[in-house]
C-alpha positions as semicolon CSV with decimal commas, in nm:
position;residue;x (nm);y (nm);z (nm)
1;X;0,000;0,000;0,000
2;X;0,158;0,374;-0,087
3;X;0,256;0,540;0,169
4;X;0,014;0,804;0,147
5;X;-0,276;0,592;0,179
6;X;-0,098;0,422;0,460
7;X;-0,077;0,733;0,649
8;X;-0,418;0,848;0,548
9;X;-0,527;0,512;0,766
10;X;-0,378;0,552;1,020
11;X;-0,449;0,902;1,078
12;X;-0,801;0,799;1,061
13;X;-0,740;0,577;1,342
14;X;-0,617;0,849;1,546
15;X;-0,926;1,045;1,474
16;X;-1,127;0,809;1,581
17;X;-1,182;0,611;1,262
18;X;-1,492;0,549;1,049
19;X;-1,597;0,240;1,163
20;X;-1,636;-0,069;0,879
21;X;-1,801;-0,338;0,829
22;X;-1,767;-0,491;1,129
23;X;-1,903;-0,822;1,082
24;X;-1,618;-0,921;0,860
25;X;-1,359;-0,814;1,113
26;X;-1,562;-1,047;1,393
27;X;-1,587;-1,372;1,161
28;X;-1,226;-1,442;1,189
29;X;-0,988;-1,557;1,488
30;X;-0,841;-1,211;1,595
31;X;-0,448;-1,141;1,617
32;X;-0,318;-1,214;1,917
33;X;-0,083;-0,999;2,063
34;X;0,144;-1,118;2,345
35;X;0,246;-0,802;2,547
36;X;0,463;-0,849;2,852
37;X;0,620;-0,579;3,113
38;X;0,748;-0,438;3,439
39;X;0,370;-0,344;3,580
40;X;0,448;-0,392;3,946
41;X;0,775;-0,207;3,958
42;X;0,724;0,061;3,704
43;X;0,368;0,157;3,744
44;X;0,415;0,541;3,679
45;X;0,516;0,483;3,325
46;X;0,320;0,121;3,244
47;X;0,021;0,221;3,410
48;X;-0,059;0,529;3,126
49;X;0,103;0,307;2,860
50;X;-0,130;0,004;2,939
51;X;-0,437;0,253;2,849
52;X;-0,236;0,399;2,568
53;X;-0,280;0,035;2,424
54;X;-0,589;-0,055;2,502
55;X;-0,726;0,323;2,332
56;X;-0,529;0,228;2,006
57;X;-0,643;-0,149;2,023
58;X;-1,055;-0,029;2,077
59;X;-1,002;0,209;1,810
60;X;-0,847;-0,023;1,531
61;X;-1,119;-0,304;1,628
62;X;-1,403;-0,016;1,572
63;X;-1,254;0,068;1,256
64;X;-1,311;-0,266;1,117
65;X;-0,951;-0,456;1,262
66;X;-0,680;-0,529;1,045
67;X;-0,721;-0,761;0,730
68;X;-1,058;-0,824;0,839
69;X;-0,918;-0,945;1,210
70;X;-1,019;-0,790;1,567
71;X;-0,674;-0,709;1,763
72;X;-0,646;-0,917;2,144
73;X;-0,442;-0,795;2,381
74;X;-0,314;-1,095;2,632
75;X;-0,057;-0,928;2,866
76;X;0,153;-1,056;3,130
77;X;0,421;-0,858;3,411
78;X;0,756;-0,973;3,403
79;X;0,824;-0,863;3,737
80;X;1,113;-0,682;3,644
81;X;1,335;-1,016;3,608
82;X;1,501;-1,135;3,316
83;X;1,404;-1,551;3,352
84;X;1,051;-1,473;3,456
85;X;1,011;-1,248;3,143
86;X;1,153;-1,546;2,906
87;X;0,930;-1,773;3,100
88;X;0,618;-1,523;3,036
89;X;0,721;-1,466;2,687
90;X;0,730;-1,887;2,638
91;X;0,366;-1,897;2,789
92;X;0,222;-1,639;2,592
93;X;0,396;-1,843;2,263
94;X;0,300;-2,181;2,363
95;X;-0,009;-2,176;2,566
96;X;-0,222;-1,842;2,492
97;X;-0,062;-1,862;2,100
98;X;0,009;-1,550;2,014
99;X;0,138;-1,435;1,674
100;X;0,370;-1,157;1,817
101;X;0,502;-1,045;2,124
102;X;0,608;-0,694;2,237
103;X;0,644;-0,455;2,534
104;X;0,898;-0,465;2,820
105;X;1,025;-0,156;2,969
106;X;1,373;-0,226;3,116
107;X;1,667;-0,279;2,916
108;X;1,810;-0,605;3,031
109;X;1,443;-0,818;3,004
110;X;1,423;-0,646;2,650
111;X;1,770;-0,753;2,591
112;X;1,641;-1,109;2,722
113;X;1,268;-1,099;2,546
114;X;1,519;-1,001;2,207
115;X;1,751;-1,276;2,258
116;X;1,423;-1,556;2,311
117;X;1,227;-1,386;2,016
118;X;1,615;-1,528;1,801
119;X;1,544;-1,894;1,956
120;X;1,190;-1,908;1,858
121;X;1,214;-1,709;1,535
122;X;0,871;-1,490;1,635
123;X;0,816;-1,118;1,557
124;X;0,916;-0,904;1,857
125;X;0,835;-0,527;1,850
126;X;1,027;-0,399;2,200
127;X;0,833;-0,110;2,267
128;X;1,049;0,107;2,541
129;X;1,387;-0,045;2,648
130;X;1,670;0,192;2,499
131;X;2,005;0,019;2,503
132;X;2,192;0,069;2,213
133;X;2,254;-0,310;2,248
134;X;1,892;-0,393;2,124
135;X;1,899;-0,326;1,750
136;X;2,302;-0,316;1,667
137;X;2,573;-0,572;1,918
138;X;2,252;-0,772;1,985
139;X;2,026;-0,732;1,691
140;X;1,834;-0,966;1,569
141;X;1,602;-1,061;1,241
142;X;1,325;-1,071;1,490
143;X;1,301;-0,778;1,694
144;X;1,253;-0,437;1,562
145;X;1,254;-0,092;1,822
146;X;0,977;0,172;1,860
147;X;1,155;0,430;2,104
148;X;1,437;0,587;2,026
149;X;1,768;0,458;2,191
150;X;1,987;0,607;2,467
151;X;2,214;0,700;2,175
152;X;1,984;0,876;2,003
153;X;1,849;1,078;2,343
154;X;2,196;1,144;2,447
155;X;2,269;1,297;2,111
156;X;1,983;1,492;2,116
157;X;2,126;1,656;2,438
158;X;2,471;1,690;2,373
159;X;2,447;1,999;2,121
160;X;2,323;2,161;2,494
161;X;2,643;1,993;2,652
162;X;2,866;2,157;2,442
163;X;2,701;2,505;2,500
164;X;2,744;2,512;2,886
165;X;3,148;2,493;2,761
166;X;3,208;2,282;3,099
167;X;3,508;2,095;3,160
168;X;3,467;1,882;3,449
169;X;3,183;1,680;3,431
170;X;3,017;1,437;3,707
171;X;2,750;1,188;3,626
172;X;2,488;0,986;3,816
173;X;2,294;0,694;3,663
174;X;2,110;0,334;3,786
175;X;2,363;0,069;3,755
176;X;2,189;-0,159;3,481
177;X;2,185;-0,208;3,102
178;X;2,006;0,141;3,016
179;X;2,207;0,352;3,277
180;X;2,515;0,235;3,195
181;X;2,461;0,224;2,780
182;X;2,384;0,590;2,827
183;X;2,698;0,730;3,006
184;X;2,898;0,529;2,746
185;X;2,742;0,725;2,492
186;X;2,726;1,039;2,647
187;X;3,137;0,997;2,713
188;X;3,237;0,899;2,393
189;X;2,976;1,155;2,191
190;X;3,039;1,467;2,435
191;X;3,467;1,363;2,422
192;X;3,425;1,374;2,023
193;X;3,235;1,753;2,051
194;X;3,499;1,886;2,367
195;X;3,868;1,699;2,353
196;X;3,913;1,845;2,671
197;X;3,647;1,770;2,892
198;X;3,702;1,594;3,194
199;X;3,510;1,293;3,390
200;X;3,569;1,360;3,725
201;X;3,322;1,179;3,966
202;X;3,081;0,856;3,877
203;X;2,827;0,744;4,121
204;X;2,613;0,426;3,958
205;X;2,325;0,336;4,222
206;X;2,073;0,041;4,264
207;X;1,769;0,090;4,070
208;X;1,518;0,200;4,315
209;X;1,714;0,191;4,600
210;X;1,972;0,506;4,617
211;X;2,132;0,641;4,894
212;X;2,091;0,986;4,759
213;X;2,254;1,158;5,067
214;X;2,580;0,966;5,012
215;X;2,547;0,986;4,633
216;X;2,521;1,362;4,629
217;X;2,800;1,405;4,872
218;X;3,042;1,209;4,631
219;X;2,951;1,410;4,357
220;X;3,003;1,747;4,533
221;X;3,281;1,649;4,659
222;X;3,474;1,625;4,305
223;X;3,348;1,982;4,256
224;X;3,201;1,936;3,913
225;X;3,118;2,246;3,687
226;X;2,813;2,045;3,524
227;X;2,656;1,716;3,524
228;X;2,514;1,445;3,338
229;X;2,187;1,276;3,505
230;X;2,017;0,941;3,396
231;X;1,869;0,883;3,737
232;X;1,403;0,863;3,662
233;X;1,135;0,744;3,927
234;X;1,165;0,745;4,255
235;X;1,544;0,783;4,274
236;X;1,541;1,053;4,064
237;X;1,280;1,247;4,335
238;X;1,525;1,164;4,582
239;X;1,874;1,261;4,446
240;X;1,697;1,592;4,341
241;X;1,595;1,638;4,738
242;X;1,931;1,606;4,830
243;X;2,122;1,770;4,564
244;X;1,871;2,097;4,711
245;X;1,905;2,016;5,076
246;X;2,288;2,009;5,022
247;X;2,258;2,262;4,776
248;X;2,462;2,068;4,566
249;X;2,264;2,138;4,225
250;X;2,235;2,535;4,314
251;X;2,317;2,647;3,983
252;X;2,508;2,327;3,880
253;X;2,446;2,310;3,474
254;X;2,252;1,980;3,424
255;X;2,199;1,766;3,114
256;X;1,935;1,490;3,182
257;X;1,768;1,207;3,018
258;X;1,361;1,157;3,052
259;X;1,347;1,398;3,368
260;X;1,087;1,588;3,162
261;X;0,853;1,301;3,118
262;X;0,528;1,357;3,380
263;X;0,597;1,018;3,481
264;X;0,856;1,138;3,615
265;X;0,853;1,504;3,648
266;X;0,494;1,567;3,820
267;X;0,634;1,414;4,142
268;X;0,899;1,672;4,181
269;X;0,638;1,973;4,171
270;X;0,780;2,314;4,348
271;X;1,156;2,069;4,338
272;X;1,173;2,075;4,012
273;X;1,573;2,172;3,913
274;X;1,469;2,483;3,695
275;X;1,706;2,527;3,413
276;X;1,786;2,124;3,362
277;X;1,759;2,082;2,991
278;X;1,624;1,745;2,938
279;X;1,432;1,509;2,742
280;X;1,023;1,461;2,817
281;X;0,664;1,505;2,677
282;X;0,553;1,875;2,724
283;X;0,187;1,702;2,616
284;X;0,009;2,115;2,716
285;X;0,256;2,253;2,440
286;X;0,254;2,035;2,112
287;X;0,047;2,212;1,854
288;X;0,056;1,948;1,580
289;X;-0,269;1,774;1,437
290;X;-0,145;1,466;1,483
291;X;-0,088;1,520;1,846
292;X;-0,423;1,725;1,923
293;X;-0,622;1,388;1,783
294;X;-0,459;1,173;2,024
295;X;-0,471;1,391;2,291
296;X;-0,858;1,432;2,254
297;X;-0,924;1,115;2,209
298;X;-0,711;0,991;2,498
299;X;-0,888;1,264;2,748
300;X;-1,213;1,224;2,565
301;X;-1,162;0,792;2,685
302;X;-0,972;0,821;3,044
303;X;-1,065;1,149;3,139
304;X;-0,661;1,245;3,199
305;X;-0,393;1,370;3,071
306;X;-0,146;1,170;2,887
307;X;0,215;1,058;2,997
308;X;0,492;0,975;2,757
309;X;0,409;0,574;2,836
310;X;0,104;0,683;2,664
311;X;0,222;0,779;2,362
312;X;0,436;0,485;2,331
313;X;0,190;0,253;2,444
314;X;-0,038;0,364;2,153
315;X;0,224;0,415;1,887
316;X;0,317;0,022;1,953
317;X;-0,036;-0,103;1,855
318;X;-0,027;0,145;1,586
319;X;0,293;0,039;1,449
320;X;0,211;-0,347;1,469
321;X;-0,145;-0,287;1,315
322;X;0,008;-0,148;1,030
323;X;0,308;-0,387;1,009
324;X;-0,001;-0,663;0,994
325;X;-0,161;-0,462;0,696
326;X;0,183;-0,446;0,511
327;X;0,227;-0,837;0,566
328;X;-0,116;-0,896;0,464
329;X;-0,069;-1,140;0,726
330;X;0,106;-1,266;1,116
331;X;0,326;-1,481;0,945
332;X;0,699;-1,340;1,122
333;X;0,864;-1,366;0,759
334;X;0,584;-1,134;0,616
335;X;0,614;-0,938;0,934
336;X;0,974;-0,881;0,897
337;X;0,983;-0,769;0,554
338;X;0,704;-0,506;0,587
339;X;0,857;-0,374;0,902
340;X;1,170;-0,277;0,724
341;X;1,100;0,062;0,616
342;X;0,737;0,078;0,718
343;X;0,602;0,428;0,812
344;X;0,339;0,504;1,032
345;X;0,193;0,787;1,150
346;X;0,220;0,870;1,537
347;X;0,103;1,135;1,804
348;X;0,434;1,267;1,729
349;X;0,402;1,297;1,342
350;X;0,552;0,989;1,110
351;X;0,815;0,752;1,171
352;X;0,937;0,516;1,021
353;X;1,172;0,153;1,082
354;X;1,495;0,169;0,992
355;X;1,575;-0,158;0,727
356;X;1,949;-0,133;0,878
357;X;1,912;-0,160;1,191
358;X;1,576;-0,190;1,264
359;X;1,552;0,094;1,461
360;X;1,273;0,372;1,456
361;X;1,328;0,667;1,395
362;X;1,058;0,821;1,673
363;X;1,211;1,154;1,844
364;X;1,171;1,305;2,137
365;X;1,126;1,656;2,287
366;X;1,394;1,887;2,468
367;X;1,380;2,162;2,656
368;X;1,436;2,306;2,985
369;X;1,260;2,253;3,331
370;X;1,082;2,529;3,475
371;X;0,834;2,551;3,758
372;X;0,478;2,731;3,661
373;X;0,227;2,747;3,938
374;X;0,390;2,512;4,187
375;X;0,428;2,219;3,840
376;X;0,764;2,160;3,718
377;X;0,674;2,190;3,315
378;X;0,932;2,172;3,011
379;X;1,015;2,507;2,816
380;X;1,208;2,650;2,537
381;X;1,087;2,284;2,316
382;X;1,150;2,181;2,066
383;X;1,096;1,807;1,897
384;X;1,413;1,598;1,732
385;X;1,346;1,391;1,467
386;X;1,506;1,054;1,609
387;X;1,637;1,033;1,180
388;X;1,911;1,299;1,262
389;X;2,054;1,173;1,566
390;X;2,171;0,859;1,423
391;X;2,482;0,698;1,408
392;X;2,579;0,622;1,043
393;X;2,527;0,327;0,842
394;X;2,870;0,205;0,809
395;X;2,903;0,255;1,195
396;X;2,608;0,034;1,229
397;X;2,721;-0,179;0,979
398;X;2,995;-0,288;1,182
399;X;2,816;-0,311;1,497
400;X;2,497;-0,498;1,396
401;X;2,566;-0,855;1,364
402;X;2,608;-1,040;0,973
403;X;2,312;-1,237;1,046
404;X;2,052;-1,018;1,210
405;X;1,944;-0,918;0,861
């Protein structure tokens, strides 16, 4: 199908659709789709991108499904552990049959989920995890990416970076896959910009358990001139109540990764670190059509704003509904030809995947924090398309492995 009319489609989806003849999408089995995640540990983000899902999902079914098939939803929490996400991801194959699987949240189960998808040759769209490790020194033929990487995010913030012209740099990030593939990236992509910029404290914490008092006393105690933060959820609340307390980040230039997401953000309200130019969803300042449909239809449904797990949440169904279209089909060789290169059209405008690497190309917004009647909010926006912060092709080339073409 053109890409036009592709678009066209799916931006009636967003709109709410024009429902079809429904009876033909009702006489057939519907698609199965096997969605697994970190629900009990991460419900700030998963919570909003569960009914991100389940908006897109009622709205493709009332539209008449997808090649004359109703979309199911069969989800299952992974409890934030690598084994007992393989184990859900083999029951959702081999007992509720699925024909795809996607989700997962943290890096290392969507590193795992990636790795199982290989072994059982099934489609496997990972809908948030960012490491870098995903689509290139772990890729696979199976598993394709919706959000954009923690290359691509730190690379939208290091243009910022080089501004503050700060030498000594201290960072602070959860010692797992996705903390630790971002200060990589940031190191080696800031070094390249500034030759003579300096690394000169490194505190990696426990996810969810940081001893922010010690943490921020390290730091300070290397007397940094700026720093680079990866820390989101609850230790990011508490690192930022320190860093004040000790007034540590009292005008302290500050790069930071997904701080200006509400999932993460709202909690910090009159502690917001004004002047922190991060990544987030500034959902009350995105005049774009594309965005306005979702946004009414989300509020119009759930009676809420949206979070950025919303947006993702929906743009996964989206994506996979029109990845089924393409393949005319769920069969996973079908599936993986029309995902390479597919478009689709998003709350963020189009994207498309990436036949190299299988990567989308999904952006992301950056700005700085600011407090507005007692609400930390993002300012100054502005959205990067995730197509110009990529690495190039022969680079990827030679990290993406010969076979996960």
């Amino acid at each position: 199908m053109p890409i036009v009319r592709r678009l066209a489609r799916t931006l009636a989806l967003l709109c709410g659709g024009v429902a079809m003849a429904a009876g033909g999408a009702q006489a057939q089995e519907p698609i199965r789709i096997g969605e697994l995640n970190s629900y009990k540990t991460q419900p700030a983000f998963l919570g909003p991108y569960r009914m991100g899902m389940e908006l897109a999902v009622e709205q493709i079914n009332a539209a008449g499904g997808v090649n004359g098939r109703e979309l199911q939803l069969i989800i299952r929490d992974d409890n934030s552990n690598p084994g007992d996400a393989v184990r859900a991801a083999e029951e959702l194959v081999t007992r509720e049959k699925v024909d795809v699987l996607t989700g997962t949240f943290l890096s290392n189960i969507g590193l795992a989920v990636a790795d199982y998808a290989r072994h059982r040759k099934i489609f496997f769209l990972a809908s948030e995890p960012l490491t870098n490790k995903i689509v290139w020194e772990q890729g696979n033929r199976y598993t394709f990416r919706l959000r954009n990487s923690t290359y691509m995010q730190v690379a939208m913030l290091i243009p910022d970076a080089v501004k503050m012209n700060r030498k000594r740099w201290a960072i602070v990030y959860p010692n797992y896959e996705y903390g630790q593939s971002a200060v990589e990236t940031f190191k080696e992509l800031l070094k390249q910009a500034q030759p003579d910029v300096e690394f000169v404290a490194e505190q990696a914490t426990p996810l969810g358990r940081i001893d922010a008092g010690n943490v921020v006393q390290a730091l300070a105690d290397a007397k940094p001139d700026a720093l680079f933060n990866v820390l989101f959820a609850a230790d990011l609340a508490k690192f930022v109540r320190a860093g004040k307390q000790r007034r540590f980040l009292d005008g302290l230039p500050t790069v930071s990764m997904l701080s200006g997401e509400p999932e993460y953000l709202d909690p910090l309200g009159r502690e917001t670190p004004e002047g922190w130019v991060v990544t987030g969803y500034p959902w009350y300042a995105i005049d774009t059509p594309e965005h306005q449909a979702f946004l009414d239809a989300y509020q119009a449904r759930f009676d809420d704003y949206p979070r950025l797990g919303t947006v993702i949440g929906y743009s996964t169904i989206v994506s996979l509904a029109e990845g089924l279209r393409a393949a005319g089909s769920t069969d996973t060789e079908a599936l993986i030809k029309a995902f390479k290169g597919l478009e689709v059209l998003t709350p963020f405008g189009p994207i498309s995947y990436r036949p190299q690497d299988h990567q989308s190309t999904m952006g992301a917004y950056v700005g700085k924090l600011a407090v507005q009647d007692g609400k930390g909010i993002m300012t100054d926006i502005r959205y990067v398309d995730g197509a110009t912060v990529q690495p190039s092709d022969e680079q990827v080339e030679q990290w993406r492995p010969a076979d996960a073409q």
